[in-house]
Amino acid sequence: MKSLRLALIAAAFAAPAMAQEGPSTGGQAIGGLFDALGLRKPVPAPADFVRETRPRQLDYVPLAPAPEPVQAKKNASDLQAAGAALDRAAAENKRRAARVKIPD
């Protein structure tokens, strides 16, 4: 009985330590299992013509336009305008909420 307790204590302390080294997703765990069992082949090397025709550095062309840079500093008039817009939105929401009837 004492050895069972010691084994359970050791397992309780070993599990978090092993979890840090384990895969972060279930797919990685399954892939590791397939690799260990030899069920998955390694990725073959590309053919010579593919290796020769591909550029070393792939140029990525985004499909969506680049986001506008956010202005880090705002002046006082911009902040007051934003505050006034929020106050108007809050007043409108309170006005709409006053019309809602709560069912019994």
mmCIF file of N, CA and C in Angstrom:
data_model
loop_
_atom_site.group_PDB
_atom_site.id
_atom_site.type_symbol
_atom_site.label_atom_id
_atom_site.label_comp_id
_atom_site.label_asym_id
_atom_site.label_seq_id
_atom_site.Cartn_x
_atom_site.Cartn_y
_atom_site.Cartn_z
ATOM 1 N N MET A 1 0.820 -1.191 0.000
ATOM 2 C CA MET A 1 0.000 0.000 0.000
ATOM 3 C C MET A 1 0.863 1.254 0.000
ATOM 4 N N LYS A 2 1.979 1.164 0.744
ATOM 5 C CA LYS A 2 2.869 2.322 0.810
ATOM 6 C C LYS A 2 3.515 2.583 -0.550
ATOM 7 N N SER A 3 3.860 1.515 -1.259
ATOM 8 C CA SER A 3 4.476 1.694 -2.577
ATOM 9 C C SER A 3 3.472 2.284 -3.574
ATOM 10 N N LEU A 4 2.204 1.940 -3.424
ATOM 11 C CA LEU A 4 1.177 2.512 -4.292
ATOM 12 C C LEU A 4 1.047 4.010 -4.055
ATOM 13 N N ARG A 5 1.087 4.414 -2.784
ATOM 14 C CA ARG A 5 1.027 5.842 -2.466
ATOM 15 C C ARG A 5 2.221 6.579 -3.050
ATOM 16 N N LEU A 6 3.396 5.980 -2.906
ATOM 17 C CA LEU A 6 4.601 6.615 -3.450
ATOM 18 C C LEU A 6 4.526 6.724 -4.969
ATOM 19 N N ALA A 7 3.990 5.703 -5.612
ATOM 20 C CA ALA A 7 3.860 5.732 -7.068
ATOM 21 C C ALA A 7 2.873 6.814 -7.500
ATOM 22 N N LEU A 8 1.774 6.961 -6.771
ATOM 23 C CA LEU A 8 0.795 7.999 -7.103
ATOM 24 C C LEU A 8 1.366 9.392 -6.883
ATOM 25 N N ILE A 9 2.126 9.567 -5.818
ATOM 26 C CA ILE A 9 2.753 10.867 -5.562
ATOM 27 C C ILE A 9 3.767 11.183 -6.652
ATOM 28 N N ALA A 10 4.568 10.192 -7.036
ATOM 29 C CA ALA A 10 5.558 10.404 -8.100
ATOM 30 C C ALA A 10 4.874 10.738 -9.417
ATOM 31 N N ALA A 11 3.773 10.069 -9.712
ATOM 32 C CA ALA A 11 3.051 10.349 -10.958
ATOM 33 C C ALA A 11 2.436 11.742 -10.931
ATOM 34 N N ALA A 12 1.970 12.164 -9.761
ATOM 35 C CA ALA A 12 1.367 13.493 -9.656
ATOM 36 C C ALA A 12 2.391 14.588 -9.895
ATOM 37 N N PHE A 13 3.614 14.373 -9.424
ATOM 38 C CA PHE A 13 4.646 15.388 -9.621
ATOM 39 C C PHE A 13 5.307 15.276 -10.992
ATOM 40 N N ALA A 14 5.287 14.113 -11.605
ATOM 41 C CA ALA A 14 5.929 13.928 -12.904
ATOM 42 C C ALA A 14 5.052 14.437 -14.042
ATOM 43 N N ALA A 15 3.741 14.385 -13.885
ATOM 44 C CA ALA A 15 2.846 14.783 -14.971
ATOM 45 C C ALA A 15 3.018 16.239 -15.380
ATOM 46 N N PRO A 16 3.065 17.215 -14.458
ATOM 47 C CA PRO A 16 3.268 18.600 -14.905
ATOM 48 C C PRO A 16 4.620 18.818 -15.569
ATOM 49 N N ALA A 17 5.641 18.119 -15.080
ATOM 50 C CA ALA A 17 6.961 18.280 -15.688
ATOM 51 C C ALA A 17 6.970 17.730 -17.105
ATOM 52 N N MET A 18 6.300 16.614 -17.315
ATOM 53 C CA MET A 18 6.255 16.042 -18.658
ATOM 54 C C MET A 18 5.354 16.862 -19.568
ATOM 55 N N ALA A 19 4.349 17.520 -19.013
ATOM 56 C CA ALA A 19 3.434 18.319 -19.830
ATOM 57 C C ALA A 19 4.141 19.509 -20.448
ATOM 58 N N GLN A 20 5.173 20.016 -19.792
ATOM 59 C CA GLN A 20 5.904 21.149 -20.343
ATOM 60 C C GLN A 20 6.690 20.742 -21.577
ATOM 61 N N GLU A 21 7.110 19.499 -21.647
ATOM 62 C CA GLU A 21 7.900 19.039 -22.780
ATOM 63 C C GLU A 21 7.040 18.412 -23.870
ATOM 64 N N GLY A 22 5.792 18.180 -23.597
ATOM 65 C CA GLY A 22 4.923 17.502 -24.535
ATOM 66 C C GLY A 22 4.446 18.412 -25.650
ATOM 67 N N PRO A 23 3.724 17.843 -26.613
ATOM 68 C CA PRO A 23 3.197 18.643 -27.724
ATOM 69 C C PRO A 23 2.131 19.617 -27.232
ATOM 70 N N SER A 24 2.037 20.734 -27.924
ATOM 71 C CA SER A 24 1.084 21.758 -27.497
ATOM 72 C C SER A 24 -0.312 21.519 -28.059
ATOM 73 N N THR A 25 -0.443 20.718 -29.102
ATOM 74 C CA THR A 25 -1.761 20.451 -29.674
ATOM 75 C C THR A 25 -1.970 18.952 -29.813
ATOM 76 N N GLY A 26 -3.208 18.577 -29.986
ATOM 77 C CA GLY A 26 -3.515 17.172 -30.190
ATOM 78 C C GLY A 26 -2.960 16.641 -31.495
ATOM 79 N N GLY A 27 -2.939 17.494 -32.524
ATOM 80 C CA GLY A 27 -2.386 17.076 -33.810
ATOM 81 C C GLY A 27 -0.908 16.752 -33.727
ATOM 82 N N GLN A 28 -0.174 17.534 -32.928
ATOM 83 C CA GLN A 28 1.247 17.249 -32.748
ATOM 84 C C GLN A 28 1.434 15.935 -32.000
ATOM 85 N N ALA A 29 0.557 15.662 -31.038
ATOM 86 C CA ALA A 29 0.656 14.411 -30.294
ATOM 87 C C ALA A 29 0.391 13.221 -31.212
ATOM 88 N N ILE A 30 -0.620 13.336 -32.056
ATOM 89 C CA ILE A 30 -0.935 12.245 -32.983
ATOM 90 C C ILE A 30 0.189 12.077 -34.002
ATOM 91 N N GLY A 31 0.725 13.199 -34.496
ATOM 92 C CA GLY A 31 1.841 13.120 -35.433
ATOM 93 C C GLY A 31 3.057 12.468 -34.807
ATOM 94 N N GLY A 32 3.344 12.798 -33.548
ATOM 95 C CA GLY A 32 4.462 12.164 -32.846
ATOM 96 C C GLY A 32 4.239 10.677 -32.674
ATOM 97 N N LEU A 33 3.004 10.289 -32.392
ATOM 98 C CA LEU A 33 2.679 8.872 -32.262
ATOM 99 C C LEU A 33 2.870 8.158 -33.597
ATOM 100 N N PHE A 34 2.403 8.761 -34.685
ATOM 101 C CA PHE A 34 2.571 8.156 -36.005
ATOM 102 C C PHE A 34 4.046 8.044 -36.371
ATOM 103 N N ASP A 35 4.833 9.067 -36.035
ATOM 104 C CA ASP A 35 6.270 9.005 -36.305
ATOM 105 C C ASP A 35 6.923 7.884 -35.507
ATOM 106 N N ALA A 36 6.537 7.745 -34.238
ATOM 107 C CA ALA A 36 7.132 6.722 -33.384
ATOM 108 C C ALA A 36 6.781 5.319 -33.869
ATOM 109 N N LEU A 37 5.584 5.156 -34.397
ATOM 110 C CA LEU A 37 5.162 3.846 -34.885
ATOM 111 C C LEU A 37 5.591 3.586 -36.324
ATOM 112 N N GLY A 38 6.153 4.583 -36.979
ATOM 113 C CA GLY A 38 6.588 4.418 -38.359
ATOM 114 C C GLY A 38 5.448 4.437 -39.354
ATOM 115 N N LEU A 39 4.330 5.034 -39.003
ATOM 116 C CA LEU A 39 3.173 5.070 -39.888
ATOM 117 C C LEU A 39 3.174 6.269 -40.824
ATOM 118 N N ARG A 40 4.071 7.205 -40.597
ATOM 119 C CA ARG A 40 4.116 8.397 -41.435
ATOM 120 C C ARG A 40 5.490 8.484 -42.070
ATOM 121 N N LYS A 41 5.492 8.715 -43.381
ATOM 122 C CA LYS A 41 6.755 8.840 -44.100
ATOM 123 C C LYS A 41 7.301 10.248 -43.947
ATOM 124 N N PRO A 42 8.619 10.394 -43.965
ATOM 125 C CA PRO A 42 9.177 11.750 -43.953
ATOM 126 C C PRO A 42 8.895 12.447 -45.283
ATOM 127 N N VAL A 43 8.889 13.758 -45.260
ATOM 128 C CA VAL A 43 8.615 14.534 -46.466
ATOM 129 C C VAL A 43 9.767 14.331 -47.445
ATOM 130 N N PRO A 44 9.464 13.938 -48.689
ATOM 131 C CA PRO A 44 10.553 13.723 -49.645
ATOM 132 C C PRO A 44 11.190 15.044 -50.060
ATOM 133 N N ALA A 45 12.441 14.962 -50.456
ATOM 134 C CA ALA A 45 13.150 16.153 -50.939
ATOM 135 C C ALA A 45 12.529 16.588 -52.263
ATOM 136 N N PRO A 46 12.458 17.888 -52.518
ATOM 137 C CA PRO A 46 11.874 18.334 -53.784
ATOM 138 C C PRO A 46 12.745 17.913 -54.969
ATOM 139 N N ALA A 47 12.110 17.775 -56.108
ATOM 140 C CA ALA A 47 12.836 17.387 -57.320
ATOM 141 C C ALA A 47 13.814 18.489 -57.716
ATOM 142 N N ASP A 48 14.787 18.137 -58.548
ATOM 143 C CA ASP A 48 15.823 19.097 -58.944
ATOM 144 C C ASP A 48 15.229 20.315 -59.640
ATOM 145 N N PHE A 49 14.281 20.089 -60.572
ATOM 146 C CA PHE A 49 13.736 21.229 -61.309
ATOM 147 C C PHE A 49 12.953 22.162 -60.384
ATOM 148 N N VAL A 50 12.345 21.624 -59.356
ATOM 149 C CA VAL A 50 11.621 22.467 -58.404
ATOM 150 C C VAL A 50 12.614 23.289 -57.600
ATOM 151 N N ARG A 51 13.656 22.660 -57.123
ATOM 152 C CA ARG A 51 14.666 23.346 -56.322
ATOM 153 C C ARG A 51 15.376 24.424 -57.136
ATOM 154 N N GLU A 52 15.592 24.174 -58.426
ATOM 155 C CA GLU A 52 16.305 25.136 -59.276
ATOM 156 C C GLU A 52 15.425 26.318 -59.675
ATOM 157 N N THR A 53 14.124 26.093 -59.839
ATOM 158 C CA THR A 53 13.263 27.171 -60.323
ATOM 159 C C THR A 53 12.671 28.026 -59.210
ATOM 160 N N ARG A 54 12.639 27.525 -58.007
ATOM 161 C CA ARG A 54 12.091 28.324 -56.905
ATOM 162 C C ARG A 54 13.119 29.323 -56.410
ATOM 163 N N PRO A 55 12.665 30.528 -56.113
ATOM 164 C CA PRO A 55 13.603 31.493 -55.531
ATOM 165 C C PRO A 55 13.935 31.097 -54.089
ATOM 166 N N ARG A 56 15.086 31.534 -53.631
ATOM 167 C CA ARG A 56 15.499 31.230 -52.253
ATOM 168 C C ARG A 56 14.551 31.893 -51.250
ATOM 169 N N GLN A 57 14.203 33.134 -51.515
ATOM 170 C CA GLN A 57 13.312 33.885 -50.632
ATOM 171 C C GLN A 57 11.990 34.097 -51.362
ATOM 172 N N LEU A 58 10.917 33.552 -50.823
ATOM 173 C CA LEU A 58 9.614 33.740 -51.441
ATOM 174 C C LEU A 58 9.102 35.131 -51.109
ATOM 175 N N ASP A 59 8.672 35.857 -52.120
ATOM 176 C CA ASP A 59 8.109 37.186 -51.912
ATOM 177 C C ASP A 59 6.625 37.028 -51.633
ATOM 178 N N TYR A 60 6.220 37.446 -50.473
ATOM 179 C CA TYR A 60 4.826 37.344 -50.075
ATOM 180 C C TYR A 60 4.091 38.594 -50.524
ATOM 181 N N VAL A 61 3.012 38.387 -51.245
ATOM 182 C CA VAL A 61 2.175 39.496 -51.683
ATOM 183 C C VAL A 61 0.844 39.364 -50.947
ATOM 184 N N PRO A 62 0.569 40.254 -49.999
ATOM 185 C CA PRO A 62 -0.685 40.124 -49.260
ATOM 186 C C PRO A 62 -1.883 40.421 -50.157
ATOM 187 N N LEU A 63 -2.961 39.697 -49.933
ATOM 188 C CA LEU A 63 -4.168 39.896 -50.727
ATOM 189 C C LEU A 63 -4.993 41.065 -50.208
ATOM 190 N N ALA A 64 -4.912 41.325 -48.932
ATOM 191 C CA ALA A 64 -5.666 42.431 -48.337
ATOM 192 C C ALA A 64 -4.761 43.656 -48.244
ATOM 193 N N PRO A 65 -5.344 44.828 -48.302
ATOM 194 C CA PRO A 65 -4.504 46.028 -48.165
ATOM 195 C C PRO A 65 -3.913 46.115 -46.761
ATOM 196 N N ALA A 66 -2.797 46.786 -46.656
ATOM 197 C CA ALA A 66 -2.144 46.959 -45.357
ATOM 198 C C ALA A 66 -3.009 47.843 -44.470
ATOM 199 N N PRO A 67 -3.102 47.517 -43.196
ATOM 200 C CA PRO A 67 -3.921 48.357 -42.310
ATOM 201 C C PRO A 67 -3.299 49.734 -42.140
ATOM 202 N N GLU A 68 -4.169 50.706 -41.951
ATOM 203 C CA GLU A 68 -3.698 52.074 -41.754
ATOM 204 C C GLU A 68 -2.962 52.166 -40.423
ATOM 205 N N PRO A 69 -1.858 52.859 -40.382
ATOM 206 C CA PRO A 69 -1.159 52.994 -39.100
ATOM 207 C C PRO A 69 -1.985 53.833 -38.123
ATOM 208 N N VAL A 70 -1.994 53.411 -36.893
ATOM 209 C CA VAL A 70 -2.764 54.101 -35.865
ATOM 210 C C VAL A 70 -1.944 55.276 -35.347
ATOM 211 N N GLN A 71 -2.596 56.426 -35.278
ATOM 212 C CA GLN A 71 -1.911 57.607 -34.776
ATOM 213 C C GLN A 71 -1.733 57.425 -33.270
ATOM 214 N N ALA A 72 -0.477 57.406 -32.822
ATOM 215 C CA ALA A 72 -0.186 57.120 -31.422
ATOM 216 C C ALA A 72 -0.653 58.245 -30.504
ATOM 217 N N LYS A 73 -0.383 59.474 -30.865
ATOM 218 C CA LYS A 73 -0.759 60.596 -30.010
ATOM 219 C C LYS A 73 -1.957 61.313 -30.622
ATOM 220 N N LYS A 74 -2.884 61.666 -29.760
ATOM 221 C CA LYS A 74 -4.059 62.403 -30.214
ATOM 222 C C LYS A 74 -4.104 63.723 -29.459
ATOM 223 N N ASN A 75 -4.559 64.719 -30.159
ATOM 224 C CA ASN A 75 -4.633 66.023 -29.497
ATOM 225 C C ASN A 75 -5.925 66.121 -28.684
ATOM 226 N N ALA A 76 -6.049 67.184 -27.917
ATOM 227 C CA ALA A 76 -7.173 67.337 -26.995
ATOM 228 C C ALA A 76 -8.509 67.419 -27.720
ATOM 229 N N SER A 77 -8.544 68.068 -28.879
ATOM 230 C CA SER A 77 -9.822 68.193 -29.590
ATOM 231 C C SER A 77 -10.303 66.835 -30.098
ATOM 232 N N ASP A 78 -9.363 65.966 -30.553
ATOM 233 C CA ASP A 78 -9.753 64.622 -30.989
ATOM 234 C C ASP A 78 -10.308 63.817 -29.818
ATOM 235 N N LEU A 79 -9.666 63.932 -28.659
ATOM 236 C CA LEU A 79 -10.130 63.200 -27.484
ATOM 237 C C LEU A 79 -11.492 63.699 -27.018
ATOM 238 N N GLN A 80 -11.704 65.005 -27.069
ATOM 239 C CA GLN A 80 -13.008 65.547 -26.676
ATOM 240 C C GLN A 80 -14.092 65.115 -27.655
ATOM 241 N N ALA A 81 -13.770 65.078 -28.945
ATOM 242 C CA ALA A 81 -14.744 64.635 -29.945
ATOM 243 C C ALA A 81 -15.088 63.163 -29.735
ATOM 244 N N ALA A 82 -14.079 62.341 -29.444
ATOM 245 C CA ALA A 82 -14.336 60.923 -29.201
ATOM 246 C C ALA A 82 -15.170 60.744 -27.936
ATOM 247 N N GLY A 83 -14.871 61.515 -26.896
ATOM 248 C CA GLY A 83 -15.654 61.442 -25.664
ATOM 249 C C GLY A 83 -17.092 61.860 -25.881
ATOM 250 N N ALA A 84 -17.300 62.909 -26.678
ATOM 251 C CA ALA A 84 -18.660 63.357 -26.970
ATOM 252 C C ALA A 84 -19.421 62.301 -27.760
ATOM 253 N N ALA A 85 -18.748 61.639 -28.693
ATOM 254 C CA ALA A 85 -19.399 60.578 -29.469
ATOM 255 C C ALA A 85 -19.787 59.417 -28.560
ATOM 256 N N LEU A 86 -18.929 59.076 -27.610
ATOM 257 C CA LEU A 86 -19.265 58.008 -26.669
ATOM 258 C C LEU A 86 -20.429 58.409 -25.769
ATOM 259 N N ASP A 87 -20.451 59.656 -25.340
ATOM 260 C CA ASP A 87 -21.565 60.134 -24.513
ATOM 261 C C ASP A 87 -22.877 60.082 -25.281
ATOM 262 N N ARG A 88 -22.852 60.479 -26.559
ATOM 263 C CA ARG A 88 -24.064 60.414 -27.388
ATOM 264 C C ARG A 88 -24.522 58.969 -27.555
ATOM 265 N N ALA A 89 -23.574 58.057 -27.785
ATOM 266 C CA ALA A 89 -23.931 56.648 -27.951
ATOM 267 C C ALA A 89 -24.513 56.082 -26.656
ATOM 268 N N ALA A 90 -23.946 56.462 -25.510
ATOM 269 C CA ALA A 90 -24.470 55.985 -24.227
ATOM 270 C C ALA A 90 -25.879 56.511 -23.992
ATOM 271 N N ALA A 91 -26.112 57.778 -24.304
ATOM 272 C CA ALA A 91 -27.447 58.353 -24.130
ATOM 273 C C ALA A 91 -28.455 57.665 -25.042
ATOM 274 N N GLU A 92 -28.057 57.370 -26.277
ATOM 275 C CA GLU A 92 -28.947 56.681 -27.215
ATOM 276 C C GLU A 92 -29.263 55.274 -26.712
ATOM 277 N N ASN A 93 -28.265 54.573 -26.188
ATOM 278 C CA ASN A 93 -28.502 53.223 -25.666
ATOM 279 C C ASN A 93 -29.425 53.253 -24.452
ATOM 280 N N LYS A 94 -29.263 54.242 -23.586
ATOM 281 C CA LYS A 94 -30.153 54.361 -22.429
ATOM 282 C C LYS A 94 -31.575 54.677 -22.879
ATOM 283 N N ARG A 95 -31.708 55.511 -23.918
ATOM 284 C CA ARG A 95 -33.034 55.841 -24.437
ATOM 285 C C ARG A 95 -33.707 54.596 -24.995
ATOM 286 N N ARG A 96 -32.946 53.790 -25.739
ATOM 287 C CA ARG A 96 -33.511 52.560 -26.301
ATOM 288 C C ARG A 96 -33.858 51.560 -25.201
ATOM 289 N N ALA A 97 -33.016 51.475 -24.181
ATOM 290 C CA ALA A 97 -33.265 50.519 -23.102
ATOM 291 C C ALA A 97 -34.496 50.894 -22.299
ATOM 292 N N ALA A 98 -34.837 52.174 -22.234
ATOM 293 C CA ALA A 98 -36.012 52.608 -21.475
ATOM 294 C C ALA A 98 -37.296 52.120 -22.127
ATOM 295 N N ARG A 99 -37.276 51.857 -23.431
ATOM 296 C CA ARG A 99 -38.477 51.409 -24.144
ATOM 297 C C ARG A 99 -38.721 49.922 -23.972
ATOM 298 N N VAL A 100 -37.706 49.160 -23.581
ATOM 299 C CA VAL A 100 -37.836 47.704 -23.491
ATOM 300 C C VAL A 100 -38.675 47.353 -22.275
ATOM 301 N N LYS A 101 -39.680 46.510 -22.495
ATOM 302 C CA LYS A 101 -40.525 46.068 -21.397
ATOM 303 C C LYS A 101 -40.054 44.693 -20.954
ATOM 304 N N ILE A 102 -39.865 44.551 -19.675
ATOM 305 C CA ILE A 102 -39.410 43.277 -19.125
ATOM 306 C C ILE A 102 -40.631 42.405 -18.883
ATOM 307 N N PRO A 103 -40.642 41.189 -19.423
ATOM 308 C CA PRO A 103 -41.809 40.318 -19.216
ATOM 309 C C PRO A 103 -41.871 39.833 -17.766
ATOM 310 N N ASP A 104 -43.099 39.572 -17.322
ATOM 311 C CA ASP A 104 -43.295 39.087 -15.943
ATOM 312 C C ASP A 104 -42.951 37.633 -15.839
#
